Coordinates of C-alpha atoms in Angstrom, one line a residue:
X18 CA 48.0 -6.8 15.9
X19 CA 50.2 -7.5 12.1
X20 CA 49.5 -6.6 9.1
X21 CA 48.6 -9.5 7.8
X22 CA 46.6 -10.7 10.2
X23 CA 44.1 -7.4 10.2
X24 CA 43.9 -8.3 6.5
X25 CA 42.7 -12.2 7.5
X26 CA 41.3 -10.9 9.7
X27 CA 38.5 -8.3 8.4
X28 CA 39.0 -10.7 5.2
X29 CA 36.9 -13.7 8.0
X30 CA 34.7 -11.1 8.9
X31 CA 33.9 -10.0 4.7
X32 CA 33.5 -14.0 4.2
X33 CA 30.9 -14.1 7.0
X34 CA 28.7 -11.6 5.5
X35 CA 29.0 -12.9 2.1
X36 CA 27.5 -16.7 4.4
X37 CA 25.0 -15.1 5.5
X38 CA 24.1 -12.3 2.5
X39 CA 23.4 -16.3 0.4
X40 CA 21.4 -17.7 3.4
X41 CA 19.6 -14.3 3.6
X42 CA 19.6 -14.7 -0.5
X43 CA 17.7 -18.1 -0.6
X44 CA 15.7 -17.8 2.1
X45 CA 14.0 -14.8 1.0
X46 CA 12.8 -16.8 -2.8
X47 CA 12.3 -20.3 -0.6
X48 CA 9.6 -18.0 1.2
X49 CA 8.4 -17.1 -2.5
X50 CA 8.5 -21.2 -3.5
X51 CA 6.7 -21.7 -0.8
X52 CA 3.5 -18.8 -1.9
X53 CA 3.7 -19.6 -4.8
X54 CA 2.7 -23.4 -4.0
X55 CA 0.0 -23.2 -1.8
X56 CA -1.4 -20.5 -3.9
X57 CA -1.4 -23.4 -6.6
X58 CA -3.7 -25.5 -3.9
X59 CA -5.9 -23.2 -3.8
X60 CA -6.6 -23.1 -6.9
X61 CA -7.1 -26.5 -7.4
X62 CA -8.7 -26.3 -3.9
X63 CA -11.8 -24.3 -5.5
X64 CA -12.6 -26.8 -8.1
X65 CA -12.9 -29.4 -5.4
X66 CA -14.7 -27.1 -3.5
X67 CA -17.2 -25.7 -5.7
X68 CA -19.9 -28.9 -5.3
X69 CA -20.7 -30.7 -1.9
X70 CA -20.0 -34.1 -0.8
X71 CA -23.2 -34.9 -1.2
X72 CA -26.5 -33.2 -3.3
X73 CA -29.8 -33.9 -5.6
X74 CA -28.5 -31.2 -8.5
X75 CA -32.3 -30.9 -9.1
X76 CA -32.9 -29.3 -6.3
X77 CA -29.6 -27.0 -6.5
X78 CA -29.2 -23.1 -7.8
X79 CA -27.0 -20.9 -9.0
X80 CA -28.5 -17.7 -7.8
X81 CA -26.8 -18.3 -4.9
X82 CA -23.5 -16.5 -3.6
X83 CA -21.8 -16.8 -0.9
X84 CA -23.1 -17.1 3.1
X85 CA -26.2 -18.3 1.7
X86 CA -28.7 -20.7 1.0
X87 CA -32.2 -21.3 0.4
X88 CA -35.0 -22.4 2.2
X89 CA -38.3 -23.4 0.9
X90 CA -40.9 -23.2 3.5
X91 CA -44.1 -25.3 3.4
X92 CA -47.1 -24.6 4.2
X93 CA -49.7 -27.2 5.2
X94 CA -51.6 -25.2 8.1
X95 CA -54.9 -23.3 6.7
X96 CA -53.8 -20.3 8.3
X97 CA -51.4 -17.4 6.5
X98 CA -48.1 -17.1 7.8
X99 CA -45.6 -14.4 9.1
X100 CA -42.2 -15.8 8.5
X101 CA -39.7 -13.6 10.6
X102 CA -35.4 -14.6 11.1
X103 CA -33.3 -13.5 13.5
X104 CA -29.4 -13.8 13.8
X105 CA -27.7 -14.6 17.4
X106 CA -24.5 -12.9 16.5
X107 CA -27.8 -10.1 16.7
X108 CA -27.9 -8.6 19.8
X109 CA -31.3 -8.4 21.0
X110 CA -32.4 -7.7 18.5
X111 CA -36.1 -7.0 16.6
X112 CA -37.2 -10.2 14.1
X113 CA -36.8 -9.5 10.9
X114 CA -39.5 -10.3 8.3
X115 CA -38.3 -12.4 5.9
X116 CA -42.0 -13.2 4.2
X117 CA -45.6 -13.9 3.9
X118 CA -45.9 -17.8 3.8
X119 CA -50.3 -18.0 2.9
X120 CA -52.5 -20.3 3.9
X121 CA -53.1 -24.2 2.6
X122 CA -55.9 -23.6 -0.3
X123 CA -58.6 -26.1 0.5
X124 CA -57.4 -28.4 -2.4
X125 CA -55.2 -29.5 0.1
X126 CA -52.6 -28.6 -1.6
X127 CA -49.6 -28.2 0.9
X128 CA -47.8 -24.4 0.5
X129 CA -44.3 -24.3 -0.5
X130 CA -42.3 -19.6 -0.7
X131 CA -38.6 -20.0 -1.0
X132 CA -36.4 -17.7 0.5
X133 CA -32.6 -16.8 0.7
X134 CA -31.2 -17.2 4.3
X135 CA -27.2 -16.1 6.1
X136 CA -24.9 -19.0 6.8
X137 CA -22.6 -17.2 8.0
X138 CA -24.1 -17.2 12.0
X139 CA -27.3 -19.2 13.4
X140 CA -30.2 -18.5 13.1
X141 CA -32.7 -18.9 14.6
X142 CA -36.7 -18.8 11.9
X143 CA -39.9 -17.3 14.2
X144 CA -43.2 -18.8 12.2
X145 CA -46.5 -16.0 13.5
X146 CA -50.0 -16.5 12.8
X147 CA -52.0 -13.5 12.6
X148 CA -53.0 -14.1 16.2
X149 CA -49.8 -16.2 17.8
X150 CA -45.7 -18.3 16.9
X151 CA -46.2 -21.3 16.6
X152 CA -43.2 -22.1 17.0
X153 CA -38.7 -21.8 17.0
X154 CA -36.3 -23.1 14.8
X155 CA -32.8 -22.9 15.7
X156 CA -30.4 -23.4 12.9
X157 CA -26.8 -22.9 11.3
X158 CA -27.5 -23.2 7.3
X159 CA -24.6 -24.1 5.4
X160 CA -23.4 -22.8 2.3
X161 CA -25.3 -22.9 -1.2
X162 CA -27.2 -26.2 0.5
X163 CA -31.1 -26.6 -0.1
X164 CA -33.2 -26.6 3.2
X165 CA -37.2 -26.5 3.2
X166 CA -39.5 -26.3 6.5
X167 CA -42.5 -28.2 7.6
X168 CA -45.0 -26.9 9.3
X169 CA -48.3 -28.8 10.4
X170 CA -50.3 -30.0 12.2
X171 CA -50.2 -33.6 14.6
X172 CA -53.0 -35.4 15.7
X173 CA -54.3 -32.5 18.0
X174 CA -55.6 -29.6 15.9
X175 CA -54.4 -26.8 17.7
X176 CA -51.0 -28.7 18.0
X177 CA -48.4 -27.2 15.3
X178 CA -44.5 -29.1 14.1
X179 CA -41.9 -27.6 12.3
X180 CA -39.6 -29.8 11.2
X181 CA -36.1 -28.7 8.8
X182 CA -35.8 -31.0 6.2
X183 CA -32.1 -31.1 4.6
X184 CA -32.9 -31.2 1.2
X185 CA -29.1 -30.4 -0.7
X186 CA -26.4 -30.6 2.0
X187 CA -24.4 -27.6 1.8
X188 CA -20.7 -27.9 0.0
X189 CA -17.2 -27.4 3.0
X190 CA -16.0 -23.3 2.6
X191 CA -13.9 -24.1 4.7
X192 CA -11.8 -27.1 3.1
X193 CA -9.2 -24.1 1.5
X194 CA -8.1 -22.8 4.3
X195 CA -7.4 -25.8 5.1
X196 CA -5.6 -26.7 2.3
X197 CA -4.0 -23.1 2.8
X198 CA -2.3 -23.8 6.7
X199 CA -1.1 -27.1 5.9
X200 CA 0.3 -26.6 2.8
X201 CA 2.5 -23.1 4.8
X202 CA 2.9 -25.9 7.9
X203 CA 4.6 -28.2 5.9
X204 CA 6.5 -25.8 3.7
X205 CA 7.0 -24.3 7.5
X206 CA 8.9 -27.5 8.3
X207 CA 10.7 -28.3 5.1
X208 CA 11.9 -24.8 5.8
X209 CA 13.0 -25.6 8.7
X210 CA 14.8 -29.4 8.4
X211 CA 16.2 -27.3 5.8
X212 CA 17.6 -24.2 8.1
X213 CA 19.1 -27.6 9.9
X214 CA 20.7 -29.2 7.3
X215 CA 22.1 -25.5 5.8
X216 CA 23.8 -24.4 8.3
X217 CA 26.5 -28.2 8.2
X218 CA 29.1 -26.4 7.2
X219 CA 29.6 -28.3 3.9
X220 CA 26.4 -27.7 2.8
X221 CA 27.1 -24.0 3.6
X222 CA 30.0 -23.9 2.0
X223 CA 28.4 -25.4 -1.5
X224 CA 26.4 -23.1 -1.7
X225 CA 28.8 -20.1 -0.8
X226 CA 30.6 -22.1 -3.8
X227 CA 27.8 -22.0 -6.4
X228 CA 26.0 -18.7 -5.5
X229 CA 29.7 -16.7 -4.5
X230 CA 30.1 -14.7 -7.9
X231 CA 33.0 -12.4 -9.6
X232 CA 31.5 -9.6 -8.0
X233 CA 31.0 -12.1 -4.1
X234 CA 35.5 -12.6 -4.7
X235 CA 35.8 -8.9 -5.2
X236 CA 34.4 -8.3 -1.4
X237 CA 36.0 -10.4 0.4
X238 CA 39.0 -10.0 -1.2
X239 CA 39.2 -6.2 -1.0
X240 CA 39.8 -3.8 1.2
X241 CA 37.1 -2.0 0.7
X242 CA 35.8 -3.3 4.5
X243 CA 32.0 -4.9 6.0
X244 CA 29.5 -4.2 4.3
X245 CA 27.3 -1.4 5.4
X246 CA 25.1 -2.8 7.9
X247 CA 20.9 -1.4 7.5
X248 CA 20.1 1.1 9.5
X249 CA 17.3 3.4 11.6
X250 CA 15.9 3.0 7.8
X251 CA 11.7 3.4 8.7
X252 CA 9.4 5.1 11.0
X253 CA 8.9 2.6 13.5
X254 CA 13.0 2.1 13.5
X255 CA 14.3 1.0 16.4
X256 CA 18.4 0.3 17.0
X257 CA 18.8 0.2 21.0
X258 CA 22.4 1.7 21.6
X259 CA 22.2 -2.0 24.0
X260 CA 22.9 -4.6 21.6
X261 CA 23.7 -2.4 18.5
X262 CA 21.4 -4.2 16.0
X263 CA 17.3 -4.4 15.2
X264 CA 15.4 -5.5 17.6
X265 CA 14.1 -7.9 15.1
X266 CA 11.7 -10.2 17.5
X267 CA 10.2 -6.7 16.9
X268 CA 10.2 -6.4 12.8
X269 CA 8.9 -10.5 13.0
X270 CA 5.5 -9.0 15.1
X271 CA 5.2 -5.5 13.5
X272 CA 5.6 -8.3 10.5
X273 CA 3.0 -10.7 11.6
X274 CA 0.5 -7.8 12.0
X275 CA 1.1 -6.1 8.4
X276 CA 0.7 -9.3 5.8
X277 CA -3.0 -10.0 8.0
X278 CA -3.9 -6.6 8.4
X279 CA -3.3 -6.2 3.8
X280 CA -4.8 -10.4 4.4
X281 CA -8.0 -8.9 5.4
X282 CA -7.5 -5.4 3.5
X283 CA -8.0 -7.6 0.3
X284 CA -10.8 -9.4 1.4
X285 CA -9.2 -13.0 3.3
X286 CA -11.1 -15.1 1.2
X287 CA -14.7 -13.1 2.2
X288 CA -15.4 -15.1 5.5
X289 CA -16.1 -13.6 8.1
X290 CA -14.4 -14.5 10.3
X291 CA -12.2 -12.2 8.4
X292 CA -14.0 -9.0 8.4
X293 CA -14.3 -6.8 11.4
X294 CA -16.6 -8.3 13.4
X295 CA -20.2 -5.7 13.4
X296 CA -19.8 -4.5 17.6
X297 CA -19.3 -6.5 19.6
X298 CA -16.7 -9.6 20.0
X299 CA -13.5 -10.0 17.9
X300 CA -12.2 -11.6 15.0
X301 CA -9.2 -12.6 13.3
X302 CA -9.1 -8.4 11.4
X303 CA -9.8 -6.8 14.8
X304 CA -6.0 -8.0 15.8
X305 CA -4.2 -6.1 13.6
X306 CA -4.4 -2.9 13.5
X307 CA -4.3 -3.1 17.5
X308 CA -1.0 -4.4 17.9
X309 CA 0.6 -1.7 14.7
X310 CA 0.0 0.6 18.1
X311 CA 1.1 -1.5 20.2
X312 CA 4.4 -1.9 18.6
X313 CA 4.5 1.3 17.3
X314 CA 4.4 2.3 21.1
X315 CA 7.4 0.5 21.6
X316 CA 9.6 1.2 18.7
X317 CA 9.1 5.1 19.7
X318 CA 10.5 3.9 23.2
X319 CA 13.3 2.1 21.9
X320 CA 14.6 4.7 19.1
X321 CA 14.0 7.7 21.1
X322 CA 15.9 6.0 24.1
X323 CA 18.4 5.7 21.8
X324 CA 18.4 8.2 20.0
X325 CA 19.0 10.7 23.1
X326 CA 21.9 8.9 24.7
X327 CA 23.3 9.9 21.6
X328 CA 23.1 13.1 22.6
X329 CA 20.3 14.2 20.1
X330 CA 19.0 18.3 21.0
X331 CA 14.9 17.5 21.8
X332 CA 14.3 20.1 20.2
X333 CA 15.1 18.0 16.9
X334 CA 13.4 15.3 17.9
X335 CA 10.5 17.3 18.9
X336 CA 10.2 19.3 15.3
X337 CA 11.8 15.4 13.8
X338 CA 8.0 14.3 16.3
X339 CA 6.0 16.3 14.4
X340 CA 7.1 16.4 10.6
X341 CA 6.4 12.8 11.4
X342 CA 3.1 12.9 12.3
X343 CA 2.3 15.9 9.6
X344 CA 3.2 13.0 7.3
X345 CA 1.1 10.5 8.4
X346 CA -2.1 12.3 8.6
X347 CA -1.5 14.0 5.0
X348 CA -0.3 10.4 3.0
X349 CA -4.0 9.1 5.2
X350 CA -6.0 11.7 4.2
X351 CA -4.3 12.6 0.5
X352 CA -3.8 9.3 -1.2
X353 CA -5.1 6.4 1.1
X354 CA -8.6 7.5 2.0
X355 CA -9.6 8.8 -1.8
X356 CA -10.7 6.2 -4.5
X357 CA -9.2 7.9 -7.8
X358 CA -10.7 5.5 -9.7
X359 CA -14.2 7.3 -9.4
X360 CA -12.7 10.8 -10.2
X361 CA -11.1 13.0 -8.8
X362 CA -11.0 14.6 -5.5
X363 CA -14.3 16.3 -3.6
X364 CA -13.6 17.9 -0.4
X365 CA -17.3 17.7 0.2
X366 CA -17.1 13.8 1.0
X367 CA -13.5 13.7 1.8
X368 CA -13.5 11.1 4.6
X369 CA -10.6 12.5 7.1
X370 CA -10.1 10.1 9.9
X371 CA -8.1 7.1 8.7
X372 CA -5.1 4.7 10.2
X373 CA -2.9 6.3 9.0
X374 CA -3.9 9.6 10.3
X375 CA -5.0 7.8 13.9
X376 CA -1.1 6.4 13.1
X377 CA 0.3 10.5 13.6
X378 CA -1.7 10.9 15.5
X379 CA -1.0 8.6 18.1
X380 CA 2.7 9.3 17.5
X381 CA 2.9 12.3 18.2
X382 CA 1.3 12.1 21.4
X383 CA 3.8 9.3 22.7
X384 CA 6.6 10.3 20.9
X385 CA 5.9 13.6 23.0
X386 CA 5.5 12.5 26.0
X387 CA 8.3 9.9 26.1
X388 CA 9.9 12.5 24.9
X389 CA 10.1 15.1 27.2
X390 CA 10.5 12.4 30.0
X391 CA 12.9 10.4 28.3
X392 CA 16.7 10.3 30.7
X393 CA 19.7 10.6 29.4
X394 CA 21.4 7.7 30.9
X395 CA 20.3 4.7 31.0
X396 CA 19.7 2.9 34.7
X397 CA 19.5 -1.2 34.6
X398 CA 17.6 -2.0 36.6
X399 CA 17.8 -6.0 38.6
X400 CA 15.3 -7.5 40.8
X401 CA 16.2 -6.4 43.7
X402 CA 14.4 -3.4 44.2
X403 CA 10.9 -1.8 43.1
X404 CA 12.0 -5.3 41.1
X405 CA 7.2 -4.1 39.9
X406 CA 7.4 -0.5 39.6
X407 CA 10.3 0.6 38.6
X408 CA 9.9 0.8 35.0
X409 CA 6.4 2.6 35.9
X410 CA 7.9 4.6 38.7
X411 CA 10.6 5.8 36.3
X412 CA 8.4 7.6 33.6
X413 CA 5.5 8.6 36.8
X414 CA 4.6 12.0 35.0
X415 CA 3.8 10.3 31.4
X416 CA 1.9 7.7 33.1
X417 CA -0.4 10.4 35.1
X418 CA -1.4 12.0 31.4
X419 CA -2.3 9.0 30.0
X420 CA -4.4 8.0 33.4
X421 CA -6.2 11.6 32.5
X422 CA -6.6 11.4 28.7
X423 CA -8.4 7.7 30.2
X424 CA -9.8 10.0 32.6
X425 CA -11.5 12.1 29.6
X426 CA -12.1 9.3 28.0
X427 CA -14.3 7.6 30.4
X428 CA -15.6 11.1 31.3
X429 CA -17.2 11.5 27.6
X430 CA -18.4 7.9 27.1
X431 CA -20.5 7.4 30.4
X432 CA -21.4 11.1 30.9
X433 CA -21.7 12.9 28.6
X434 CA -25.5 14.5 27.3
X435 CA -26.0 12.7 23.9
X436 CA -29.7 13.8 22.2
X437 CA -32.2 11.1 22.2
X438 CA -30.2 8.6 23.0
X439 CA -29.8 7.4 26.6
X440 CA -26.3 8.3 28.0
X441 CA -23.4 6.3 28.3
X442 CA -24.5 4.2 25.4
X443 CA -23.0 2.1 24.1
X444 CA -24.4 0.1 21.3
X445 CA -24.7 -0.2 17.6
X446 CA -28.9 1.8 17.4
X447 CA -30.0 0.4 14.1
X448 CA -32.3 -2.9 14.6
X449 CA -30.4 -3.3 18.5
X450 CA -31.4 -2.8 21.4
X451 CA -34.8 -3.7 20.3
X452 CA -34.8 -1.0 17.7
X453 CA -35.2 1.4 20.1
X454 CA -32.2 3.5 19.9
X455 CA -31.8 3.5 15.9
X456 CA -29.7 6.5 15.2
X457 CA -28.0 6.3 18.7
X458 CA -24.6 4.7 16.7
X459 CA -22.5 5.1 19.2
X460 CA -23.1 6.7 21.5
X461 CA -20.7 9.3 22.5
X462 CA -18.6 8.5 20.0
X463 CA -20.4 9.0 17.3
X464 CA -21.7 11.9 18.4
X465 CA -18.5 13.5 19.1
X466 CA -17.2 13.0 15.6
X467 CA -21.1 14.2 13.8
X468 CA -21.3 16.6 15.8
X469 CA -17.0 18.2 14.7
X470 CA -16.8 16.5 11.9
X471 CA -20.1 16.3 9.9
X472 CA -21.6 13.7 8.9
X473 CA -20.0 14.0 5.4
X474 CA -16.5 13.2 6.6
X475 CA -16.8 10.2 8.3
X476 CA -16.9 6.5 7.5
X477 CA -20.8 5.7 5.5
X478 CA -20.5 2.0 6.4
X479 CA -19.4 1.5 9.5
X480 CA -19.4 -2.8 9.1
X481 CA -22.4 -2.2 11.8
X482 CA -24.9 -1.8 8.8
X483 CA -24.7 -5.8 8.0
X484 CA -25.6 -7.2 11.3
X485 CA -27.5 -4.8 12.6
X486 CA -28.8 -2.4 10.1
X487 CA -27.8 0.8 11.3
X488 CA -28.1 3.2 8.6
X489 CA -26.1 6.8 11.0
X490 CA -22.1 7.2 9.1
X491 CA -20.1 5.8 12.5
X492 CA -16.2 6.4 12.1
X493 CA -13.9 3.3 13.6
X494 CA -10.6 5.6 13.3
X495 CA -12.6 8.7 14.8
X496 CA -12.0 11.7 17.3
X497 CA -12.4 9.7 21.4
X498 CA -11.4 6.7 19.8
X499 CA -8.2 7.9 19.7
X500 CA -7.6 8.1 23.6
X501 CA -7.9 4.8 23.6
X502 CA -5.1 4.5 20.6
X503 CA -3.1 6.1 22.9
X504 CA -3.0 4.3 25.8
X505 CA -2.2 1.1 23.1
X506 CA 0.5 2.7 22.2
X507 CA 1.2 3.8 25.7
X508 CA 1.0 0.0 27.3
X509 CA 3.2 -0.5 24.1
X510 CA 5.8 2.1 25.0
X511 CA 5.6 0.3 28.5
X512 CA 7.2 -2.7 26.7
X513 CA 10.3 -0.5 24.7
X514 CA 11.4 -0.2 28.5
X515 CA 11.5 -2.8 30.0
X516 CA 13.5 -4.2 26.8
X517 CA 15.6 -1.5 27.6
X518 CA 16.0 -1.6 30.9
X519 CA 15.8 -5.1 31.9
X520 CA 18.6 -5.7 27.8
X521 CA 20.6 -9.5 28.8
X522 CA 18.3 -10.1 31.9
X523 CA 16.3 -12.4 29.3
X524 CA 14.2 -13.9 32.2
X525 CA 13.3 -10.9 33.8
X526 CA 11.8 -9.3 30.1
X527 CA 9.7 -11.9 29.9
X528 CA 8.9 -12.4 33.1
X529 CA 7.5 -8.9 33.3
X530 CA 5.9 -9.3 29.7
X531 CA 3.9 -12.3 31.3
X532 CA 3.2 -10.1 34.3
X533 CA 1.9 -7.6 32.4
X534 CA -0.1 -9.5 29.9
X535 CA -2.0 -11.3 33.6
X536 CA -2.5 -7.5 35.2
X537 CA -4.6 -6.6 31.7
X538 CA -6.2 -9.8 31.3
X539 CA -7.8 -10.3 35.0
X540 CA -9.1 -5.6 34.0
X541 CA -10.6 -7.5 31.0
X542 CA -12.6 -9.9 32.7
X543 CA -13.5 -7.5 35.1
X544 CA -14.6 -4.2 32.6
X545 CA -16.1 -7.9 29.6
X546 CA -17.9 -10.2 32.8
X547 CA -16.3 -12.9 30.2
X548 CA -19.3 -12.6 28.5
X549 CA -19.8 -10.9 24.8
X550 CA -22.6 -8.1 25.4
X551 CA -23.1 -8.3 28.8
X552 CA -20.1 -6.9 30.9
X553 CA -20.0 -2.9 32.4
X554 CA -17.3 -2.4 29.2
X555 CA -17.4 -4.8 25.9
X556 CA -14.8 -5.4 23.8
X557 CA -16.1 -3.2 21.4
X558 CA -13.1 -2.5 17.5
X559 CA -15.5 0.0 16.7
X560 CA -15.6 2.6 19.8
X561 CA -12.0 1.8 20.8
X562 CA -13.5 0.6 24.6
X563 CA -10.8 0.2 27.3
X564 CA -11.5 -3.9 27.4
X565 CA -10.3 -3.5 23.9
X566 CA -6.9 -1.9 24.8
X567 CA -6.2 -3.8 27.7
X568 CA -7.5 -7.6 25.5
X569 CA -5.8 -6.5 22.8
X570 CA -2.5 -5.5 24.7
X571 CA -2.2 -9.1 27.1
X572 CA -1.8 -10.5 23.7
X573 CA 1.0 -8.2 22.1
X574 CA 2.4 -8.7 25.3
X575 CA 2.4 -12.8 25.6
X576 CA 3.6 -12.7 21.8
X577 CA 5.5 -10.6 22.2
X578 CA 8.0 -11.8 24.5
X579 CA 6.9 -15.7 22.9
X580 CA 9.0 -13.5 19.4
X581 CA 11.6 -13.1 21.3
X582 CA 12.3 -15.7 22.8
X583 CA 12.4 -17.7 19.4
X584 CA 13.2 -15.5 17.5
X585 CA 16.5 -12.8 19.4
X586 CA 16.7 -15.0 22.8
X587 CA 17.0 -19.3 21.0
X588 CA 17.0 -17.8 17.3
X589 CA 14.9 -20.6 16.3
X590 CA 13.3 -18.5 14.0
X591 CA 15.4 -15.5 11.9
X592 CA 10.9 -14.4 11.7
X593 CA 10.9 -14.9 7.8
X594 CA 9.6 -14.1 6.1
X595 CA 8.0 -12.0 8.1
X596 CA 10.2 -9.5 8.9
X597 CA 10.9 -8.1 5.7
X598 CA 6.9 -6.3 5.2
X599 CA 7.9 -5.7 8.8
X600 CA 11.9 -3.6 7.9
X601 CA 9.2 -1.0 5.3
X602 CA 6.0 -1.4 7.0
X603 CA 4.9 2.2 5.8
X604 CA 5.4 1.4 1.7
X605 CA 4.3 -2.3 2.1
X606 CA 0.7 -0.5 3.8
X607 CA 0.6 2.6 1.0
X608 CA 2.0 0.8 -1.0
X609 CA -1.5 -2.4 -0.7
X610 CA -3.8 0.2 -0.7
X611 CA -3.3 2.8 -3.5
X612 CA -2.7 -0.9 -6.3
X613 CA -5.0 -2.8 -4.3
X614 CA -7.4 -2.8 -7.3
X615 CA -4.5 -3.2 -10.1
X616 CA -3.7 -6.9 -11.8
X617 CA -2.1 -9.2 -10.4
X618 CA -3.6 -7.8 -6.9
X619 CA -6.4 -8.1 -8.4
X620 CA -8.3 -9.4 -12.0
X621 CA -11.5 -10.9 -12.7
X622 CA -12.9 -14.3 -11.4
X623 CA -14.5 -17.3 -13.5
X624 CA -16.6 -17.6 -9.7
X625 CA -16.9 -13.9 -7.9
X626 CA -19.3 -16.0 -5.6
X627 CA -16.6 -18.2 -4.6
X628 CA -14.2 -18.8 -1.4
X629 CA -11.7 -20.5 -2.7
X630 CA -10.9 -18.2 -6.0
X631 CA -11.1 -15.1 -3.3
X632 CA -8.5 -17.2 -0.9
X633 CA -6.2 -17.3 -3.7
X634 CA -6.6 -14.5 -5.2
X635 CA -5.7 -12.8 -1.9
X636 CA -2.9 -15.2 -0.7
X637 CA -1.4 -14.3 -4.0
X638 CA -1.6 -10.1 -3.8
X639 CA -0.1 -10.7 -0.1
X640 CA 2.8 -13.1 -1.6
X641 CA 3.4 -10.6 -3.1
X642 CA 3.7 -8.0 -1.5
X643 CA 5.5 -10.3 1.1
X644 CA 8.4 -10.9 -1.9
X645 CA 7.9 -6.8 -2.9
X646 CA 9.8 -6.4 1.0
X647 CA 11.8 -8.9 0.0
X648 CA 13.2 -7.6 -2.3
X649 CA 13.5 -3.9 -1.6
X650 CA 15.2 -5.6 2.0
X651 CA 18.3 -6.9 -0.7
X652 CA 18.7 -3.9 -1.9
X653 CA 18.0 -2.1 1.2
X654 CA 15.6 0.1 -0.2
X655 CA 13.4 1.5 2.5
X656 CA 10.2 4.5 3.1
X657 CA 11.4 7.2 6.1
X658 CA 9.3 8.7 6.9

C-alpha cells in the first residue's frame, strides 16, 4: 500500500470515528431533553391528580395521606359493634381491630364513627357484636375517597344489612404514571424516527459540518492515529476476545436494572408496586437486584475467560478477585450503610449485611469457581455433539460445588432447629400464620443472622413490618440468602459461557437462552405450584428463596436474549440511555446512595402527600444520574475497582 493510500485510509477511519462521536453526542443530549420534558409533564399531572373527578368538597378531609381513605361506619343497631380489618395481601393473618362503634342511642339517631383505611390492597371488613359476626364486606378503597358503611336491621330483627356507599370519589393516583409512560413512549418513537433520518448521508454530513470544531478537523487531518477505544473500565467490564469490543446488550441490561434500582430506591413515586413485597410475591422493586447479580455472573464469565486466554497469571487474577471483593464489602459497610447525616459512625449499631456486601461475597465465590475451571483455550461448540449439555459438562466441577452449596441451603432452611419455631418455617412471623409464630420471622435465615451477627447489626425495619407487623429484625441480604445469590450469579455465568462457546452462532445463543429460561420457569412452577403462598417454596425476595432465584433467572435469560437480538445482532437499538449507566454501574449506585438526600436529587415539596410530586422528583433524580453517566462516558471516566 502506498503512503498516500495509508494516509487516506487513516483519515477515513478518523472521520468515521468523529461521525460516530457526533451521533453518540446527539443521542445523549436527546435523552436528557426527554427526561426534562417528562418531568414537566409529571409536574403538570400533579395538579390534575390532586383532586377527584367527581367529589363533594364538604366530605373531603385534609388529614388523609397517600394510600389512605376515610370510612364512616353508621350504626343503626342497638348493639355495640367492633370493626376489624384484614388485608387480602396478608396471608393467614389475624384480623386487626380498627375501633369500636357505639350502639344507637334510644332517641333513634344512628351512631357514626370515622376511620382511616389503607387503599393499597383490597380489604375485608368484619363487623362483630358481642356475640357474633354480623357481616363481612370485601372492598378495595380508592385513594383519598370518602366511604360510608351503613349497618341496619332488615324487616326481621335477626337479619343485618351492611351496605357500602361512596360519598366522595377517590382521586386517580395512577394518572402521573400513565402520563410519564406515554411521554417516554412518544419520545422514544421520535428518537427512533430521528435515528432513521440521521443515517441518511445528507443529514449525517450536515450534522458533522455543524458539529465540527477546530479540534475535530485537527484529529481528522493529523497523524495522531485513531481515538482510543474503551477498555476494561468497571467492576463488571467485559471485552470478549472474539469480538474485540464490549457486549453492548449486557451493558444495556445492566443499565436498565440499575436505573430501575435507583428509581425505586429514591421512592418510586411512593407507589406500592415500586416497593419491595412485604413477604411472598414479586413487585417491580424485587426484580432489579437479582438481575444485577445475574449480569455480574455473565460479566465474570466473559472477562475471566478473556484474561486467561491472554495469558494473565491465575495468581494475579485471584489476587484481583479478592481485592475487588474486599473493596465492594468495605464500600458497603463504611459508605453505604451508615447515615452520616444522623451523626458519626456507630460500630454498636452498624449494619453488616447489605447490597454491595452481598455483591462482593457473591463475586468472590463465583469468580474463584470460574477461575478454577476456566480453560486456557476456548472451545467453539457446535450444534452437532452434546448440544444440550456440552457447555455444562465442560465446567462440571463448578456445577458440583454449586449443587453442594444449594443442598446446604435446603438442609439449613428445612432441617435446622429454630428455638420456639417450627422446623422449616418460611413465614414472616408477626400476625401471619394466625399469630402463632410472632418472633419466627424468616425461620432459619433470620435465626442464623441473629446468632452470627446479633440483632443490632442487621436490618431493623424489614418490609414484613408493613403488612404482617413483625417486630423481629430481619435482613434481606443476610447470610443464608447469600448461597442463593451465588446460584443466581452462577446461572448468569452460564449465560456468559453460552456467549463464549457459541460465538458467531447467534441462533444457537438465543435458542439456548430460551431453553434455559423455559427450564427455570418449569422449576419455578413446580416449586411454587403457580401460586403466591401455597407452593413448596414460595417466591420470596427477603429469603432469596430457591424459587425466587429460578423465577428471576428465567426472566433474566429471556430479557438478555431479547436485548442481545435487538442491540448486538440486529442493531435496531443502540441501548441508549441505559447503556451509559451500565458502563459506570458502581459509581452510579454508590453516588445515588451517598447523595440521595441532597439537592437536586431531593427537595422540600409543596405537597409531600402527592404521588405526582414524588414521581416527578424521583424521575428527575434518576434522570440526573443517567445524564451524569452519559457525561462520564463522553469523558471516558470510569470507576474501576
